[in-house]
mmCIF file of C-alpha atoms in Angstrom:
data_model
loop_
_atom_site.group_PDB
_atom_site.id
_atom_site.type_symbol
_atom_site.label_atom_id
_atom_site.label_comp_id
_atom_site.label_asym_id
_atom_site.label_seq_id
_atom_site.Cartn_x
_atom_site.Cartn_y
_atom_site.Cartn_z
ATOM 1 C CA MET A 1 115.091 107.626 119.839
ATOM 2 C CA LYS A 2 118.489 108.787 121.096
ATOM 3 C CA ASN A 3 120.088 105.394 120.416
ATOM 4 C CA THR A 4 118.523 105.250 116.940
ATOM 5 C CA LEU A 5 119.947 108.664 116.033
ATOM 6 C CA ILE A 6 123.401 107.624 117.237
ATOM 7 C CA PHE A 7 123.168 104.415 115.194
ATOM 8 C CA ILE A 8 122.074 106.166 111.981
ATOM 9 C CA SER A 9 124.684 108.911 112.433
ATOM 10 C CA GLY A 10 127.370 106.250 112.830
ATOM 11 C CA LEU A 11 126.231 104.485 109.653
ATOM 12 C CA LEU A 12 126.344 107.734 107.689
ATOM 13 C CA PHE A 13 129.764 108.663 109.002
ATOM 14 C CA PHE A 14 131.406 105.295 108.325
ATOM 15 C CA ALA A 15 129.720 104.992 104.916
ATOM 16 C CA ALA A 16 131.319 108.278 103.863
ATOM 17 C CA TRP A 17 134.629 107.597 105.580
ATOM 18 C CA ASN A 18 135.121 104.068 104.174
ATOM 19 C CA TRP A 19 134.209 105.341 100.735
ATOM 20 C CA TRP A 20 136.937 107.984 101.052
ATOM 21 C CA LEU A 21 139.573 105.451 102.141
ATOM 22 C CA LEU A 22 138.667 102.992 99.373
ATOM 23 C CA GLN A 23 138.472 105.485 96.550
ATOM 24 C CA ASN A 24 141.859 106.918 97.557
ATOM 25 C CA ALA A 25 143.417 103.446 97.542
ATOM 26 C CA ILE A 26 141.774 102.019 94.423
ATOM 27 C CA LEU A 27 141.659 105.112 92.228
ATOM 28 C CA LEU A 28 145.025 106.601 93.181
ATOM 29 C CA HIS A 29 146.524 106.355 89.679
ATOM 30 C CA ALA A 30 143.326 106.216 87.636
ATOM 31 C CA SER A 31 142.418 108.705 84.934
ATOM 32 C CA ASP A 32 139.983 111.504 85.731
ATOM 33 C CA THR A 33 137.106 109.785 83.926
ATOM 34 C CA LYS A 34 137.658 106.433 85.612
ATOM 35 C CA ARG A 35 138.143 108.206 88.918
ATOM 36 C CA LYS A 36 134.766 109.928 88.651
ATOM 37 C CA ILE A 37 132.982 106.722 87.624
ATOM 38 C CA GLY A 38 134.685 104.760 90.380
ATOM 39 C CA ARG A 39 133.814 107.327 93.023
ATOM 40 C CA ILE A 40 130.159 107.256 92.048
ATOM 41 C CA ALA A 41 130.100 103.430 92.056
ATOM 42 C CA LEU A 42 131.807 103.177 95.433
ATOM 43 C CA ALA A 43 129.557 105.839 96.924
ATOM 44 C CA LEU A 44 126.413 104.076 95.724
ATOM 45 C CA LEU A 45 127.709 100.723 96.982
ATOM 46 C CA MET A 46 128.455 102.032 100.473
ATOM 47 C CA VAL A 47 125.206 103.983 100.793
ATOM 48 C CA LEU A 48 123.070 101.074 99.538
ATOM 49 C CA PHE A 49 124.726 98.637 101.914
ATOM 50 C CA PHE A 50 124.819 100.718 105.074
ATOM 51 C CA LEU A 51 121.543 102.576 104.723
ATOM 52 C CA GLY A 52 119.469 100.170 102.658
ATOM 53 C CA ILE A 53 120.140 96.470 102.848
ATOM 54 C CA VAL A 54 121.038 95.895 106.490
ATOM 55 C CA PRO A 55 118.358 98.082 108.161
ATOM 56 C CA ILE A 56 115.725 96.457 105.937
ATOM 57 C CA VAL A 57 116.660 92.801 106.282
ATOM 58 C CA ARG A 58 117.333 92.876 110.024
ATOM 59 C CA HIS A 59 113.571 93.037 110.792
ATOM 60 C CA LEU A 60 112.326 90.545 108.208
ATOM 61 C CA PRO A 61 110.982 87.141 109.320
ATOM 62 C CA MET A 62 113.894 84.753 108.748
ATOM 63 C CA THR A 63 113.135 81.392 110.308
ATOM 64 C CA SER A 64 114.968 79.258 107.718
ATOM 65 C CA ILE A 65 118.617 78.393 108.336
ATOM 66 C CA GLY A 66 119.657 79.766 104.938
ATOM 67 C CA ALA A 67 117.988 83.124 105.523
ATOM 68 C CA GLN A 68 119.591 83.442 108.938
ATOM 69 C CA ARG A 69 123.032 82.699 107.498
ATOM 70 C CA PHE A 70 122.379 85.366 104.874
ATOM 71 C CA LEU A 71 121.543 87.911 107.566
ATOM 72 C CA ARG A 72 124.558 86.965 109.697
ATOM 73 C CA THR A 73 126.843 87.421 106.692
ATOM 74 C CA PHE A 74 125.595 90.971 106.235
ATOM 75 C CA TYR A 75 125.988 91.674 109.939
ATOM 76 C CA ALA A 76 129.557 90.369 109.823
ATOM 77 C CA PHE A 77 130.335 92.469 106.740
ATOM 78 C CA GLN A 78 128.962 95.533 108.470
ATOM 79 C CA VAL A 79 131.181 94.957 111.507
ATOM 80 C CA LEU A 80 134.227 94.393 109.283
ATOM 81 C CA ALA A 81 133.473 97.720 107.615
ATOM 82 C CA LEU A 82 133.255 99.336 111.056
ATOM 83 C CA TRP A 83 136.672 98.000 112.079
ATOM 84 C CA PHE A 84 138.113 98.898 108.676
ATOM 85 C CA GLY A 85 136.988 102.492 109.124
ATOM 86 C CA THR A 86 138.064 102.681 112.779
ATOM 87 C CA THR A 87 141.582 101.515 111.890
ATOM 88 C CA GLY A 88 141.590 104.053 109.065
ATOM 89 C CA LEU A 89 140.766 106.829 111.523
ATOM 90 C CA LEU A 90 143.639 105.812 113.797
ATOM 91 C CA LEU A 91 146.120 105.599 110.912
ATOM 92 C CA THR A 92 144.961 108.934 109.513
ATOM 93 C CA GLY A 93 145.716 110.420 112.925
ATOM 94 C CA TRP A 94 149.166 108.800 112.689
ATOM 95 C CA ASN A 95 149.713 110.433 109.283
ATOM 96 C CA LEU A 96 148.766 113.837 110.640
ATOM 97 C CA CYS A 97 151.129 113.526 113.612
ATOM 98 C CA MET A 98 154.021 111.714 111.890
ATOM 99 C CA ARG A 99 154.417 113.477 108.557
ATOM 100 C CA LYS A 100 157.869 111.955 108.034
ATOM 101 C CA TYR A 101 156.454 108.396 108.231
ATOM 102 C CA ARG A 102 153.168 108.893 106.418
ATOM 103 C CA LEU A 103 151.409 105.829 105.017
ATOM 104 C CA PRO A 104 150.314 106.098 101.368
ATOM 105 C CA PRO A 105 146.591 105.441 100.685
ATOM 106 C CA ARG A 106 147.003 101.902 99.326
ATOM 107 C CA PRO A 107 149.201 100.464 102.143
ATOM 108 C CA LEU A 108 146.921 102.207 104.625
ATOM 109 C CA ALA A 109 143.897 100.416 103.151
ATOM 110 C CA TYR A 110 145.724 97.060 103.263
ATOM 111 C CA ILE A 111 146.582 97.558 106.939
ATOM 112 C CA CYS A 112 142.952 98.476 107.677
ATOM 113 C CA LEU A 113 141.734 95.311 105.955
ATOM 114 C CA GLY A 114 144.241 93.147 107.827
ATOM 115 C CA ALA A 115 143.285 94.711 111.170
ATOM 116 C CA ALA A 116 139.570 94.154 110.466
ATOM 117 C CA LEU A 117 140.125 90.472 109.631
ATOM 118 C CA LEU A 118 142.297 89.941 112.722
ATOM 119 C CA ALA A 119 139.660 91.630 114.900
ATOM 120 C CA ALA A 120 137.001 89.346 113.397
ATOM 121 C CA ILE A 121 138.999 86.219 114.304
ATOM 122 C CA ILE A 122 139.607 87.409 117.867
ATOM 123 C CA GLY A 123 136.046 88.665 118.299
ATOM 124 C CA HIS A 124 134.464 85.456 117.010
ATOM 125 C CA THR A 125 136.600 83.325 119.321
ATOM 126 C CA GLN A 126 135.839 85.549 122.300
ATOM 127 C CA SER A 127 132.081 85.468 121.692
ATOM 128 C CA GLY A 128 131.878 81.721 122.322
ATOM 129 C CA LEU A 129 133.656 81.681 125.695
ATOM 130 C CA PRO A 130 131.743 83.427 128.528
ATOM 131 C CA GLN A 131 133.885 84.488 131.486
ATOM 132 C CA LEU A 132 132.845 83.886 135.079
ATOM 133 C CA GLU A 133 132.832 87.097 137.116
ATOM 134 C CA ARG A 134 132.732 86.599 140.904
ATOM 135 C CA TYR A 135 131.349 89.023 143.480
ATOM 136 C CA ASP A 136 130.728 88.860 147.233
ATOM 137 C CA LEU A 137 127.762 90.875 148.476
ATOM 138 C CA ALA A 138 126.947 91.380 152.181
ATOM 139 C CA LEU A 139 123.304 92.299 152.871
ATOM 140 C CA PRO A 140 121.367 92.790 156.119
ATOM 141 C CA GLY A 141 118.508 90.545 154.962
ATOM 142 C CA VAL A 142 120.746 87.491 154.599
ATOM 143 C CA PRO A 143 120.595 85.408 157.810
ATOM 144 C CA PRO A 144 123.815 83.890 159.230
ATOM 145 C CA GLU A 145 122.766 80.365 158.219
ATOM 146 C CA ALA A 146 122.430 81.496 154.570
ATOM 147 C CA ASP A 147 125.942 82.954 154.415
ATOM 148 C CA GLY A 148 127.564 81.805 151.169
ATOM 149 C CA TYR A 149 124.310 81.602 149.177
ATOM 150 C CA LYS A 150 125.253 81.580 145.472
ATOM 151 C CA ILE A 151 123.359 83.276 142.644
ATOM 152 C CA LEU A 152 124.358 82.627 139.038
ATOM 153 C CA LEU A 153 123.212 85.554 136.906
ATOM 154 C CA LEU A 154 122.949 85.145 133.129
ATOM 155 C CA SER A 155 121.634 87.638 130.619
ATOM 156 C CA ASP A 156 120.991 88.184 126.917
ATOM 157 C CA LEU A 157 121.457 84.649 125.633
ATOM 158 C CA HIS A 158 119.706 85.635 122.360
ATOM 159 C CA LEU A 159 118.941 82.072 121.267
ATOM 160 C CA THR A 160 118.732 81.451 117.524
ATOM 161 C CA GLN A 161 118.931 78.469 115.209
ATOM 162 C CA LEU A 162 122.606 79.280 114.498
ATOM 163 C CA TYR A 163 123.514 79.552 118.177
ATOM 164 C CA ARG A 164 127.020 78.550 119.288
ATOM 165 C CA THR A 165 126.567 75.654 121.666
ATOM 166 C CA SER A 166 129.974 76.388 123.211
ATOM 167 C CA VAL A 167 128.256 79.205 125.142
ATOM 168 C CA LEU A 168 125.718 76.826 126.690
ATOM 169 C CA ASP A 169 128.385 74.192 127.352
ATOM 170 C CA THR A 170 130.511 76.753 129.206
ATOM 171 C CA VAL A 171 127.521 77.744 131.345
ATOM 172 C CA ALA A 172 126.822 74.078 132.116
ATOM 173 C CA GLN A 173 130.433 73.587 133.207
ATOM 174 C CA ALA A 174 130.210 76.621 135.501
ATOM 175 C CA ILE A 175 127.007 75.283 137.068
ATOM 176 C CA ASP A 176 128.615 71.884 137.705
ATOM 177 C CA ALA A 177 131.737 73.482 139.198
ATOM 178 C CA GLU A 178 130.179 76.265 141.301
ATOM 179 C CA LYS A 179 126.870 74.617 142.241
ATOM 180 C CA PRO A 180 124.803 77.821 142.568
ATOM 181 C CA HIS A 181 121.707 77.746 144.763
ATOM 182 C CA ILE A 182 119.651 79.645 142.193
ATOM 183 C CA ILE A 183 119.983 80.610 138.498
ATOM 184 C CA LEU A 184 118.634 83.913 137.151
ATOM 185 C CA HIS A 185 118.319 85.226 133.595
ATOM 186 C CA SER A 186 117.695 88.945 133.155
ATOM 187 C CA GLY A 187 115.985 89.013 129.759
ATOM 188 C CA ASP A 188 116.475 88.586 125.985
ATOM 189 C CA PHE A 189 116.330 84.806 126.175
ATOM 190 C CA LEU A 190 115.257 84.747 122.511
ATOM 191 C CA ASP A 191 116.797 86.843 119.768
ATOM 192 C CA SER A 192 113.484 87.620 118.045
ATOM 193 C CA SER A 193 110.658 85.939 116.164
ATOM 194 C CA ARG A 194 113.109 84.612 113.551
ATOM 195 C CA HIS A 195 114.954 82.282 115.937
ATOM 196 C CA GLY A 196 113.942 79.147 113.981
ATOM 197 C CA GLU A 197 114.067 75.630 115.423
ATOM 198 C CA ILE A 198 115.864 75.794 118.788
ATOM 199 C CA THR A 199 114.536 72.681 120.569
ATOM 200 C CA PRO A 200 118.048 71.144 120.909
ATOM 201 C CA LEU A 201 119.226 74.329 122.644
ATOM 202 C CA LEU A 202 116.268 74.319 125.033
ATOM 203 C CA GLN A 203 116.995 70.702 125.905
ATOM 204 C CA LYS A 204 120.560 71.662 126.846
ATOM 205 C CA ILE A 205 119.307 74.501 129.058
ATOM 206 C CA ALA A 206 116.559 72.392 130.653
ATOM 207 C CA VAL A 207 119.161 70.217 132.410
ATOM 208 C CA TRP A 208 120.737 73.208 134.170
ATOM 209 C CA ASN A 209 119.739 72.588 137.780
ATOM 210 C CA ALA A 210 119.863 74.606 140.979
ATOM 211 C CA PRO A 211 118.253 73.705 144.341
ATOM 212 C CA ASP A 212 116.091 76.851 144.416
ATOM 213 C CA GLY A 213 115.208 76.781 140.735
ATOM 214 C CA LYS A 214 115.656 78.993 137.674
ATOM 215 C CA TYR A 215 113.932 82.371 137.272
ATOM 216 C CA ALA A 216 113.822 84.842 134.395
ATOM 217 C CA VAL A 217 112.202 88.054 133.179
ATOM 218 C CA PHE A 218 111.238 89.204 129.693
ATOM 219 C CA GLY A 219 113.579 91.437 127.698
ATOM 220 C CA ASN A 220 112.846 93.639 124.702
ATOM 221 C CA HIS A 221 113.790 90.888 122.212
ATOM 222 C CA ASP A 222 111.436 88.507 123.977
ATOM 223 C CA GLY A 223 108.811 91.138 123.256
ATOM 224 C CA TYR A 224 109.774 91.253 119.575
ATOM 225 C CA ALA A 225 109.172 87.498 119.427
ATOM 226 C CA GLY A 226 105.795 87.888 121.153
ATOM 227 C CA TRP A 227 105.218 87.301 124.841
ATOM 228 C CA ARG A 228 103.227 84.083 124.360
ATOM 229 C CA GLU A 229 105.956 82.451 122.284
ATOM 230 C CA SER A 230 108.606 83.666 124.730
ATOM 231 C CA LEU A 231 106.612 82.251 127.646
ATOM 232 C CA GLU A 232 106.420 78.854 125.966
ATOM 233 C CA VAL A 233 110.162 78.802 125.226
ATOM 234 C CA HIS A 234 111.066 79.772 128.802
ATOM 235 C CA GLN A 235 108.851 76.994 130.134
ATOM 236 C CA GLN A 236 110.478 74.426 127.826
ATOM 237 C CA ALA A 237 113.872 75.497 129.203
ATOM 238 C CA GLY A 238 112.665 75.097 132.797
ATOM 239 C CA PHE A 239 112.565 78.769 133.795
ATOM 240 C CA THR A 240 109.888 80.316 135.995
ATOM 241 C CA LEU A 241 109.000 83.736 134.641
ATOM 242 C CA LEU A 242 108.632 86.720 136.961
ATOM 243 C CA SER A 243 106.218 88.635 134.765
ATOM 244 C CA GLY A 244 103.611 91.280 135.386
ATOM 245 C CA ARG A 245 101.948 90.156 132.187
ATOM 246 C CA MET A 246 101.037 86.890 133.926
ATOM 247 C CA GLN A 247 100.647 88.324 137.445
ATOM 248 C CA THR A 248 103.586 86.222 138.711
ATOM 249 C CA ALA A 249 106.084 88.982 139.373
ATOM 250 C CA GLU A 250 107.476 87.716 142.686
ATOM 251 C CA ALA A 251 108.674 84.516 144.326
ATOM 252 C CA SER A 252 110.177 83.269 147.605
ATOM 253 C CA PRO A 253 112.867 80.687 146.786
ATOM 254 C CA GLN A 254 113.922 80.872 150.451
ATOM 255 C CA PRO A 255 111.999 82.137 153.528
ATOM 256 C CA TRP A 256 114.487 85.013 153.847
ATOM 257 C CA LEU A 257 114.658 85.831 150.105
ATOM 258 C CA HIS A 258 112.110 87.932 148.228
ATOM 259 C CA LEU A 259 112.792 87.756 144.491
ATOM 260 C CA ALA A 260 110.817 90.082 142.235
ATOM 261 C CA GLY A 261 110.834 90.729 138.513
ATOM 262 C CA VAL A 262 109.508 93.289 136.071
ATOM 263 C CA ASP A 263 108.840 92.982 132.338
ATOM 264 C CA ASP A 264 110.600 95.004 129.703
ATOM 265 C CA SER A 265 108.071 97.484 128.343
ATOM 266 C CA TRP A 266 108.209 95.871 124.865
ATOM 267 C CA ILE A 267 106.145 93.001 126.288
ATOM 268 C CA TRP A 268 103.199 95.412 126.339
ATOM 269 C CA GLN A 269 103.927 97.181 123.044
ATOM 270 C CA THR A 270 102.949 96.257 119.494
ATOM 271 C CA PRO A 271 105.162 93.318 118.470
ATOM 272 C CA HIS A 272 107.562 93.524 115.537
ATOM 273 C CA PHE A 273 106.553 91.900 112.259
ATOM 274 C CA PRO A 274 105.723 89.003 111.873
ATOM 275 C CA ALA A 275 104.529 88.483 115.467
ATOM 276 C CA HIS A 276 100.897 89.485 115.943
ATOM 277 C CA PRO A 277 98.902 89.972 119.137
ATOM 278 C CA LYS A 278 96.363 87.302 119.978
ATOM 279 C CA GLU A 279 92.719 88.194 120.340
ATOM 280 C CA GLY A 280 92.136 89.860 123.694
ATOM 281 C CA ASP A 281 95.795 90.891 124.211
ATOM 282 C CA GLU A 282 96.205 94.365 125.656
ATOM 283 C CA ILE A 283 98.602 96.432 123.526
ATOM 284 C CA LEU A 284 99.887 99.738 124.890
ATOM 285 C CA ALA A 285 101.744 102.722 123.484
ATOM 286 C CA LYS A 286 105.424 103.134 124.437
ATOM 287 C CA ASN A 287 104.923 105.567 127.330
ATOM 288 C CA GLU A 288 101.905 103.668 128.631
ATOM 289 C CA ALA A 289 103.819 100.380 128.480
ATOM 290 C CA PHE A 290 106.742 101.760 130.472
ATOM 291 C CA ALA A 291 104.370 103.227 133.053
ATOM 292 C CA ARG A 292 102.584 99.865 133.346
ATOM 293 C CA CYS A 293 105.862 98.049 134.001
ATOM 294 C CA ARG A 294 106.962 100.653 136.535
ATOM 295 C CA GLU A 295 103.670 100.342 138.416
ATOM 296 C CA GLN A 296 103.920 96.541 138.480
ATOM 297 C CA ILE A 297 107.181 96.407 140.445
ATOM 298 C CA PRO A 298 106.233 94.468 143.604
ATOM 299 C CA LYS A 299 106.776 96.206 146.912
ATOM 300 C CA PRO A 300 109.769 95.002 148.936
ATOM 301 C CA ILE A 301 109.107 92.948 152.071
ATOM 302 C CA PRO A 302 110.616 94.389 155.282
ATOM 303 C CA ASN A 303 113.364 92.412 157.050
ATOM 304 C CA LEU A 304 113.946 90.154 154.034
ATOM 305 C CA CYS A 305 116.616 90.194 151.358
ATOM 306 C CA ASN A 306 114.858 91.915 148.433
ATOM 307 C CA LEU A 307 116.250 91.424 144.930
ATOM 308 C CA LEU A 308 114.756 92.850 141.730
ATOM 309 C CA LEU A 309 115.385 91.268 138.337
ATOM 310 C CA CYS A 310 114.868 93.594 135.375
ATOM 311 C CA HIS A 311 116.235 93.621 131.821
ATOM 312 C CA GLY A 312 116.675 97.355 131.252
ATOM 313 C CA PRO A 313 118.887 99.279 133.717
ATOM 314 C CA GLU A 314 116.779 102.435 133.245
ATOM 315 C CA MET A 315 114.215 100.932 135.621
ATOM 316 C CA ALA A 316 116.719 101.392 138.471
ATOM 317 C CA ASP A 317 115.594 105.031 138.733
ATOM 318 C CA PHE A 318 112.112 103.786 139.694
ATOM 319 C CA MET A 319 113.058 100.889 141.972
ATOM 320 C CA PRO A 320 111.191 101.333 145.276
ATOM 321 C CA GLU A 321 113.180 102.012 148.408
ATOM 322 C CA GLY A 322 113.730 98.819 150.375
ATOM 323 C CA TYR A 323 115.250 96.708 147.608
ATOM 324 C CA ASP A 324 118.806 95.602 148.308
ATOM 325 C CA ALA A 325 119.867 95.159 144.684
ATOM 326 C CA MET A 326 118.638 95.167 141.092
ATOM 327 C CA LEU A 327 120.180 92.761 138.573
ATOM 328 C CA SER A 328 120.010 93.813 134.949
ATOM 329 C CA GLY A 329 121.435 93.358 131.431
ATOM 330 C CA HIS A 330 120.494 94.718 127.992
ATOM 331 C CA THR A 331 123.542 96.886 127.196
ATOM 332 C CA HIS A 332 125.992 94.038 126.392
ATOM 333 C CA GLY A 333 128.661 96.475 127.553
ATOM 334 C CA GLY A 334 128.658 97.668 123.932
ATOM 335 C CA GLN A 335 129.624 94.120 122.752
ATOM 336 C CA LEU A 336 132.131 95.420 120.202
ATOM 337 C CA PHE A 337 134.980 97.874 120.075
ATOM 338 C CA PRO A 338 134.404 100.844 119.730
ATOM 339 C CA PHE A 339 130.796 100.532 120.980
ATOM 340 C CA ASN A 340 132.157 99.724 124.454
ATOM 341 C CA PHE A 341 133.005 103.442 124.573
ATOM 342 C CA VAL A 342 129.794 104.616 122.888
ATOM 343 C CA ILE A 343 127.723 102.839 125.566
ATOM 344 C CA PHE A 344 128.877 105.458 128.083
ATOM 345 C CA PHE A 345 126.718 107.994 126.229
ATOM 346 C CA THR A 346 123.608 105.793 125.983
ATOM 347 C CA CYS A 347 123.531 104.334 129.532
ATOM 348 C CA LYS A 348 124.368 106.380 132.603
ATOM 349 C CA TYR A 349 125.283 103.289 134.647
ATOM 350 C CA PRO A 350 128.511 101.290 134.079
ATOM 351 C CA THR A 351 128.443 97.672 132.940
ATOM 352 C CA SER A 352 129.935 94.821 135.000
ATOM 353 C CA ALA A 353 130.159 97.027 138.072
ATOM 354 C CA TRP A 354 128.114 97.614 141.208
ATOM 355 C CA THR A 355 126.491 101.049 141.379
ATOM 356 C CA ALA A 356 125.092 102.571 144.579
ATOM 357 C CA LEU A 357 121.637 104.053 143.931
ATOM 358 C CA LYS A 358 119.961 107.006 145.629
ATOM 359 C CA ASN A 359 117.219 104.769 147.030
ATOM 360 C CA GLY A 360 119.782 102.817 149.050
ATOM 361 C CA GLY A 361 119.966 99.780 146.766
ATOM 362 C CA ARG A 362 122.605 98.689 144.301
ATOM 363 C CA LEU A 363 122.551 98.004 140.570
ATOM 364 C CA TYR A 364 124.530 95.422 138.632
ATOM 365 C CA ILE A 365 124.438 95.294 134.812
ATOM 366 C CA CYS A 366 125.637 92.024 133.315
ATOM 367 C CA ARG A 367 127.366 92.531 129.966
ATOM 368 C CA GLY A 368 125.501 89.514 128.530
ATOM 369 C CA THR A 369 126.195 85.814 128.155
ATOM 370 C CA GLY A 370 125.405 85.606 124.435
ATOM 371 C CA THR A 371 125.608 87.980 121.481
ATOM 372 C CA TRP A 372 123.141 89.945 119.392
ATOM 373 C CA GLY A 373 123.549 90.304 115.636
ATOM 374 C CA PRO A 374 127.061 89.474 114.441
ATOM 375 C CA PRO A 375 128.793 86.640 116.327
ATOM 376 C CA PHE A 376 131.569 88.903 117.575
ATOM 377 C CA ARG A 377 132.633 90.269 120.959
ATOM 378 C CA LEU A 378 135.793 92.328 120.764
ATOM 379 C CA PHE A 379 137.302 93.503 124.087
ATOM 380 C CA VAL A 380 133.880 92.930 125.725
ATOM 381 C CA PRO A 381 133.804 89.185 126.522
ATOM 382 C CA PRO A 382 130.496 87.483 127.359
ATOM 383 C CA GLU A 383 129.791 87.094 131.058
ATOM 384 C CA MET A 384 128.366 84.742 133.652
ATOM 385 C CA THR A 385 128.047 86.433 137.043
ATOM 386 C CA LEU A 386 128.412 84.497 140.289
ATOM 387 C CA ILE A 387 127.142 86.532 143.257
ATOM 388 C CA THR A 388 127.807 85.083 146.709
ATOM 389 C CA LEU A 389 125.596 86.565 149.411
ATOM 390 C CA HIS A 390 126.857 87.038 152.971
ATOM 391 C CA HIS A 391 125.255 87.938 156.263
ATOM 392 C CA LYS A 392 125.699 91.517 157.356
ATOM 393 C CA SER A 393 124.628 92.795 160.754
ATOM 394 C CA PRO A 394 121.958 95.515 160.443
#
């Protein structure tokens, strides 16, 4: 609810602000009558776009390639409007501080438009090139002979029919170069039920190999698609799901390693349209679903290295004592400027950083390997995380 209110408030603010910038630039020398008509037209245009079209179409079933391109165009336009308004805010601050060098309304609008287009070019390029982040982690449960054990953590691929294969190719190159012992994906494998035909993408992912296999958990978008469809897609890609929904929430890839997973609560909630529950499926309310997932976290095994894979970082507050680390995703680190700053108010844990928890474990939030919505990542590049485990004396 909190995130929804922030999102709607942001839409309202930028709708009004962009309208103000545009009407000042376009109607600067217009007559009073034309000015009034233009203001009304611009206001209606901004309100209809921000508050009507995008929030409606983003949840419609769009499995055709044309419909998905249509939706992506609106997403991209919305982000351009965000960057247009953000640049306008910065330049308005400049005008207030530097009265001698004030920018008139029309040049200011041109600069805002140029900055938005430049940001789109940079952000689109950045979104297709995941960066490899490396970490060394010493844990008591890692035996001396397992020192140097490599975990490749991926998150939030958000597969769709329009997916950029450069992301998957970059991951494949990292796997070939680093040779991880195990590959993990912390949820949101699918974008939603409108992903379309993605068999070629699944075939690319299926050839990713690691000696100890590939494991994943469900994210909220996997829940939007429906857990049965998400299960089938994961299996086609060669991932073993750690899911309480299927009573397979833990695994032992190595005798010293206890790997556990927990579903995102959306797996147990009513799916988004057009996904429908199958006959006999148990559907829970939001609070009941979260409680179910919390209760299904497997207990850690003493004297082993215990790792928990979970999509949402909020579950870290309920991770049982005895786990060494929880690996998560979901936040994307904000994905776009300025949301990389807004994320500080919606998630109390930092992204792409190790956080010490009160229960003695640690939390790592991957900023995501793919993108959600518009194909942009500005100042928040996509991430592949290589975690090298080391022996640590108790």
